[in-house]
Short mmCIF file of C-alpha atoms and ligand atoms in Angstrom, two decimals:
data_model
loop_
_atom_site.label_atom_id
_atom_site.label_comp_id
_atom_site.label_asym_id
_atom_site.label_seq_id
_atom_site.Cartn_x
_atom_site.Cartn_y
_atom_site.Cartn_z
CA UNK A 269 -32.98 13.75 19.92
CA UNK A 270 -34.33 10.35 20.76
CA UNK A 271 -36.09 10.07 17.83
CA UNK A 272 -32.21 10.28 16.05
CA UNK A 273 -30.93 7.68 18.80
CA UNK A 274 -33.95 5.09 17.58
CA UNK A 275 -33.36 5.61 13.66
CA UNK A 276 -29.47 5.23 14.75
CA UNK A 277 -30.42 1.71 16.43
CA UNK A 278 -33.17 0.64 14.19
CA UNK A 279 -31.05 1.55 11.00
CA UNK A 280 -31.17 -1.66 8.51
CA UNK A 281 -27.34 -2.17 6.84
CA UNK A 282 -26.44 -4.46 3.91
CA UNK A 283 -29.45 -4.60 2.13
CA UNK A 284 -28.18 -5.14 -1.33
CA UNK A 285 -28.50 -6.34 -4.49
CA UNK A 286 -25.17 -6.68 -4.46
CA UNK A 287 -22.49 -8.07 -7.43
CA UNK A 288 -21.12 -11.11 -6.86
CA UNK A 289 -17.34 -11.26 -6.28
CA UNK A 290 -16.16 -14.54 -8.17
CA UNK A 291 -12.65 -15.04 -5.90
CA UNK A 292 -11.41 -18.22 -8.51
CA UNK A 293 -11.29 -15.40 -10.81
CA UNK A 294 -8.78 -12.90 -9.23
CA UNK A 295 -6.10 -11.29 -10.49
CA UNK A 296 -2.54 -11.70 -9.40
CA UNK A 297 -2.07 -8.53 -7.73
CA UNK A 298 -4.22 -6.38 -5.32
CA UNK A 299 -3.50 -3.29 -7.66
CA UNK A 300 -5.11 -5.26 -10.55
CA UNK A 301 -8.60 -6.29 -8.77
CA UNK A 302 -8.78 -2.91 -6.97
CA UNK A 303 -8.97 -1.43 -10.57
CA UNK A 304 -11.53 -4.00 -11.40
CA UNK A 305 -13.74 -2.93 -8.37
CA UNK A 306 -12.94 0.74 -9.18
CA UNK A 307 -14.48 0.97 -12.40
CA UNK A 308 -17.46 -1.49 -11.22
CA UNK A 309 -17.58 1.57 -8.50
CA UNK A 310 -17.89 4.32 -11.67
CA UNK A 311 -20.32 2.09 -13.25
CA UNK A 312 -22.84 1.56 -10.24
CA UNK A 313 -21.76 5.90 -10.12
CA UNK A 314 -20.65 5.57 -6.68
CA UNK A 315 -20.34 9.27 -5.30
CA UNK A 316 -16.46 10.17 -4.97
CA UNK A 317 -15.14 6.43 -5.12
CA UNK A 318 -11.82 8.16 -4.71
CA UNK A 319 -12.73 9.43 -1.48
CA UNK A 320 -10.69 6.68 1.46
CA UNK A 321 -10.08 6.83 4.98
CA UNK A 322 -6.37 7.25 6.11
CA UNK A 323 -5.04 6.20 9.49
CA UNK A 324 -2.02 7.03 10.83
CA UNK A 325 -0.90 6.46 14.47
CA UNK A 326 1.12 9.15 16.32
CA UNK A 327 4.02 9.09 18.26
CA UNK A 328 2.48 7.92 21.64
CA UNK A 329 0.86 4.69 19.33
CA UNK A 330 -2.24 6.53 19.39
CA UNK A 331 -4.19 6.25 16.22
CA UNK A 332 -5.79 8.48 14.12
CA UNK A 333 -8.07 8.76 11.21
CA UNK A 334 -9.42 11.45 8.39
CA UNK A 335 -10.56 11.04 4.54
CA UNK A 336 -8.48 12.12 1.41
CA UNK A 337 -8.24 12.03 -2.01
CA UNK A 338 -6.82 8.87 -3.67
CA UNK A 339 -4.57 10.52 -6.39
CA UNK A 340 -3.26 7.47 -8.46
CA UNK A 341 -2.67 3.72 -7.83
CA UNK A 342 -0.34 1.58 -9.77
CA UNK A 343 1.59 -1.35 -9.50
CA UNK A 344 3.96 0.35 -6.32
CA UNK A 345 1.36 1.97 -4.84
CA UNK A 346 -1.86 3.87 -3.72
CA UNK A 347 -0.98 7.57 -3.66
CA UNK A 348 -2.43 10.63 -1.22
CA UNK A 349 -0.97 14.04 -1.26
CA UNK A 350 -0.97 16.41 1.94
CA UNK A 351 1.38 18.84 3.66
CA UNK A 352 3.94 17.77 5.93
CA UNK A 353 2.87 20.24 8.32
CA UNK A 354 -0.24 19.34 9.13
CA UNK A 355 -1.10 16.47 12.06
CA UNK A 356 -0.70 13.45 9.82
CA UNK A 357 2.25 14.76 8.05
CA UNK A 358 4.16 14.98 11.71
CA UNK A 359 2.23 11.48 12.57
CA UNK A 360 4.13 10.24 9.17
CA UNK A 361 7.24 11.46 10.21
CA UNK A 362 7.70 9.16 13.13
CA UNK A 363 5.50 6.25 11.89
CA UNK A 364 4.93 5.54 8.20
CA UNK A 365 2.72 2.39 8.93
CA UNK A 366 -0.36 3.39 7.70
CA UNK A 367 -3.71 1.92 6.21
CA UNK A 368 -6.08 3.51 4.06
CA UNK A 369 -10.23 2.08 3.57
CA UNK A 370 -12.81 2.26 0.69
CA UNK A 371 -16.28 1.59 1.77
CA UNK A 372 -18.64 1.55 -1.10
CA UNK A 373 -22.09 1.26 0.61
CA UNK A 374 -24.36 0.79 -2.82
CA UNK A 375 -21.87 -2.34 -3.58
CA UNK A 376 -21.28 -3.61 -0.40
CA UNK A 377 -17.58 -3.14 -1.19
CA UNK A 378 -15.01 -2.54 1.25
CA UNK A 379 -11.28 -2.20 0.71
CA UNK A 380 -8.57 -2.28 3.17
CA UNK A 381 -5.31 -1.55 2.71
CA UNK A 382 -1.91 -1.55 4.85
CA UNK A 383 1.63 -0.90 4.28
CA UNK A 384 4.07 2.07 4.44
CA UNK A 385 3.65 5.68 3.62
CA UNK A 386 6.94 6.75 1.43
CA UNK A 387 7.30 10.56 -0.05
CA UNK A 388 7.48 11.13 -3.43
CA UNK A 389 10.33 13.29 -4.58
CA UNK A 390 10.46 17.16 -4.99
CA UNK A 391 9.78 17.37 -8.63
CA UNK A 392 6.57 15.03 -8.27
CA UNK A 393 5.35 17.04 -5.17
CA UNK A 394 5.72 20.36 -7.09
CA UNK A 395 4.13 19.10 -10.57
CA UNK A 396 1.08 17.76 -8.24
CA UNK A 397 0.38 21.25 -6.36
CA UNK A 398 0.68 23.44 -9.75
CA UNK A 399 -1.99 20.70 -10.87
CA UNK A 400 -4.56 21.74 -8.04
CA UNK A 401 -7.01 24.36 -8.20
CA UNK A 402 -5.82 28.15 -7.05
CA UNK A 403 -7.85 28.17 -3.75
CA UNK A 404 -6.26 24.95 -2.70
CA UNK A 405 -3.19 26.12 -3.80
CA UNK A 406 -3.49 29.53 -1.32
CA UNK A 407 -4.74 27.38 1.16
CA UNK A 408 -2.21 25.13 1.30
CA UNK A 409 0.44 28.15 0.60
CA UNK A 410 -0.93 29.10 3.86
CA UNK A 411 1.21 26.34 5.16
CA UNK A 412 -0.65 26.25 8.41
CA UNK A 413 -2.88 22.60 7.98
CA UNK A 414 -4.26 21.42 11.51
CA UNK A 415 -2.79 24.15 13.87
CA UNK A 416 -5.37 25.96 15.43
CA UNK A 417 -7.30 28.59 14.22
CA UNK A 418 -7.77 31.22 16.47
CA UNK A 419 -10.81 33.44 14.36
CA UNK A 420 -12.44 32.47 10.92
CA UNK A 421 -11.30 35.88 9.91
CA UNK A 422 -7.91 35.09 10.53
CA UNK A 423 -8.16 32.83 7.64
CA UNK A 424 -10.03 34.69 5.58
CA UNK A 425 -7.45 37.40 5.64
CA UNK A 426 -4.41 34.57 4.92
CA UNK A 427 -6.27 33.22 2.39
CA UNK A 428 -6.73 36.63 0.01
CA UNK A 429 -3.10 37.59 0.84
CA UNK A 430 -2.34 34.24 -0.87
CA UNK A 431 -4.61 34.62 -3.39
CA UNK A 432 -2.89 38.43 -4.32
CA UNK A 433 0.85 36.45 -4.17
CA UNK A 434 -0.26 33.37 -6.89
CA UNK A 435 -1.50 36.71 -9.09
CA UNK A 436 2.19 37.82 -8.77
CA UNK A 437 3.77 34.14 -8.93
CA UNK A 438 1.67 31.93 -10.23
CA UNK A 439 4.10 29.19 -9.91
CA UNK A 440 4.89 29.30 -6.75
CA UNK A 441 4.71 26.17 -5.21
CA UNK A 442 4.36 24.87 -1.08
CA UNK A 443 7.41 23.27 0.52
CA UNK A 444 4.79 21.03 2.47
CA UNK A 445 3.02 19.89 -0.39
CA UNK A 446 3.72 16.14 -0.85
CA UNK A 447 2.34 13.34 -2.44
CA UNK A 448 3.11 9.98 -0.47
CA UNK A 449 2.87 6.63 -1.64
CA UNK A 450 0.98 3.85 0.12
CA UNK A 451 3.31 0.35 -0.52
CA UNK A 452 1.03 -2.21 0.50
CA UNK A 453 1.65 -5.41 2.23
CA UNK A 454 -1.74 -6.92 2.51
CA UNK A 455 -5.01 -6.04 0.81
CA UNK A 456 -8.21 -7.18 1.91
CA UNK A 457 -11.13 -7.33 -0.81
CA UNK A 458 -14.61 -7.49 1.20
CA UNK A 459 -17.94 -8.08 -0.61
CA UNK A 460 -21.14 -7.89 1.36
CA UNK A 461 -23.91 -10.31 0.49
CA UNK A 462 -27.70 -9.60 0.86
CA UNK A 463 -27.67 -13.42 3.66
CA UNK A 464 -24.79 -12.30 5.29
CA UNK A 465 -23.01 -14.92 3.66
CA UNK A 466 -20.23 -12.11 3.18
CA UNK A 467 -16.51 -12.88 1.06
CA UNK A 468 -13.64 -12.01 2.00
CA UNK A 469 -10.07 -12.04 0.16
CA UNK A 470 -6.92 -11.10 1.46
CA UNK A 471 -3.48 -10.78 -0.21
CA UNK A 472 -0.42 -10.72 1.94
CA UNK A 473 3.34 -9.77 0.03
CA UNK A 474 5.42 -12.63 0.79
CA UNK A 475 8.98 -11.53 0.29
CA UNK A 476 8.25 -9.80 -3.34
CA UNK A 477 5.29 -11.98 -4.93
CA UNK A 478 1.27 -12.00 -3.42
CA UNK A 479 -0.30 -14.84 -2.11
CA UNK A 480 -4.18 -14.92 -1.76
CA UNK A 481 -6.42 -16.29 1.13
CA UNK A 482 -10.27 -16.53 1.67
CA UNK A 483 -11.26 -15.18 5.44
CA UNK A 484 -13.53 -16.24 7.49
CA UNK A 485 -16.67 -14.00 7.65
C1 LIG B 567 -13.87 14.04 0.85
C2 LIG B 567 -12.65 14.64 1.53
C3 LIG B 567 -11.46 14.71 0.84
C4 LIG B 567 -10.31 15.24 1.44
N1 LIG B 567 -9.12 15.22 0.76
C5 LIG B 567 -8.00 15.64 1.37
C6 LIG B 567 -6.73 15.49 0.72
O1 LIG B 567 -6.61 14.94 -0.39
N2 LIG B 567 -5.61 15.95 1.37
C7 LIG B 567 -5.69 16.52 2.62
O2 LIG B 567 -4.65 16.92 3.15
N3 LIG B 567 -6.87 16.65 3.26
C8 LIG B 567 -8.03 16.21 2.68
N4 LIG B 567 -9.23 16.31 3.35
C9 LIG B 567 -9.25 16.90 4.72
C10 LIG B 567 -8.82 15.82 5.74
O3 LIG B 567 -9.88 14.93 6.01
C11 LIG B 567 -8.32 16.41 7.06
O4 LIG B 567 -9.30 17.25 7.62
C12 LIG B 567 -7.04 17.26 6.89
O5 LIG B 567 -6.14 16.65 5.99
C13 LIG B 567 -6.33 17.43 8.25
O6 LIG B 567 -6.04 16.17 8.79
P1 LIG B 567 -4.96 15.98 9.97
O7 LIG B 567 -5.29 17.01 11.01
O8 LIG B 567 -5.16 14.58 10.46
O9 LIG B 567 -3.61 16.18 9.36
C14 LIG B 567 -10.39 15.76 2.76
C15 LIG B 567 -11.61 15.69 3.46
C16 LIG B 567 -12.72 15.13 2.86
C17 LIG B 567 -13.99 15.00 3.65
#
């Protein structure tokens, strides 16, 4: 495995060509520019752009990390759905500071993102499950996210019993199921560049309006 170890340390980063990121041109909010760098994302075909690191910290102040799905972001918020059950849900529970990170290598794009996880309501949570796919829906119907699993075949079993109930209710929907949303109160814009001359924007929510700053490298 050495030969692994010496591509690991002799592994070049931050190549480029990269876009330029013109910061005298930014929007007033975070929600506005992150759309901007979203669809330059789709345009440079970016695999699952939508695909962002989560961290949560748990009740000891330990933190904790995974990828999800970003669902929807608007004005409020950047939105993740999950079940309350599993380990982040309970992490959630006791600590809704949480921040959630794009990295889009071909760009040199990173995103970071902090602020407070707050649960949608019932009626959101349940119109966002009947939207996902059936498997995902059994799975999730499971209602068992994170615990451990004592034999793949104990799943396997759980997951066509599920499968059999959404043939007899097919709108039955998981109490876990939620979609949260992410407020932020500081967005970071990074933009790697090719002579490590890399930019960096923040915005920090000052009582209820942004303010912008450049950061040092
Ligand atoms: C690309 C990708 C997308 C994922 N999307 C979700 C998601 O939207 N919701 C979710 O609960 N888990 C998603 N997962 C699984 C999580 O990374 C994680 O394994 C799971 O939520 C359990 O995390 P926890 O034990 O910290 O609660 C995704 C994983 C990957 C790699």
């Amino acid at each position: 495995m050495n030969h692994v170890r010496n591509k690991i340390q002799n592994s070049k980063t931050l190549l480029g060509p990269f876009p330029t990121f013109e910061v005298q041109e930014t929007p007033y909010s975070p929600c506005e520019l992150f759309l901007k760098w979203f669809q330059v994302a789709l345009e440079h075909d970016i695999h699952e752009p939508h695909a962002m690191t989560l961290s949560t910290v748990d009740k000891e102040g330990k933190p904790d990390s995974r990828v999800l799905i970003l669902k929807d972001v608007d004005e409020e918020g950047w939105y993740f759905a999950t079940s309350t059950n599993s380990e982040k849900g309970k992490q959630l529970r006791t600590n809704s500071n949480v921040s959630l990170n794009f990295y889009w290598a071909l760009i040199g794009r990173q995103i970071r993102i902090r602020g407070n996880a707050i649960k949608m309501d019932k009626e959101t949570n349940v119109k966002d499950f009947l939207n996902r796919g059936k498997v995902a829906r059994a799975i999730s119907l499971i209602g068992k996210q994170s615990s451990i699993l004592e034999k793949q075949s104990d799943f396997e079993e759980a997951l066509s019993d599920q499968l059999s109930n959404l043939e007899d209710n097919p709108v039955e929907a998981s109490d876990s199921w939620t979609l949260y949303k992410v407020r932020a109160n500081e967005v970071e814009f990074w933009q790697a560049d090719e002579k490590r001359q890399h930019v960096r924007l923040k915005y920090f929510l000052e009582s209820d309006h942004w303010i912008k700053k450049l950061l040092w490298a």
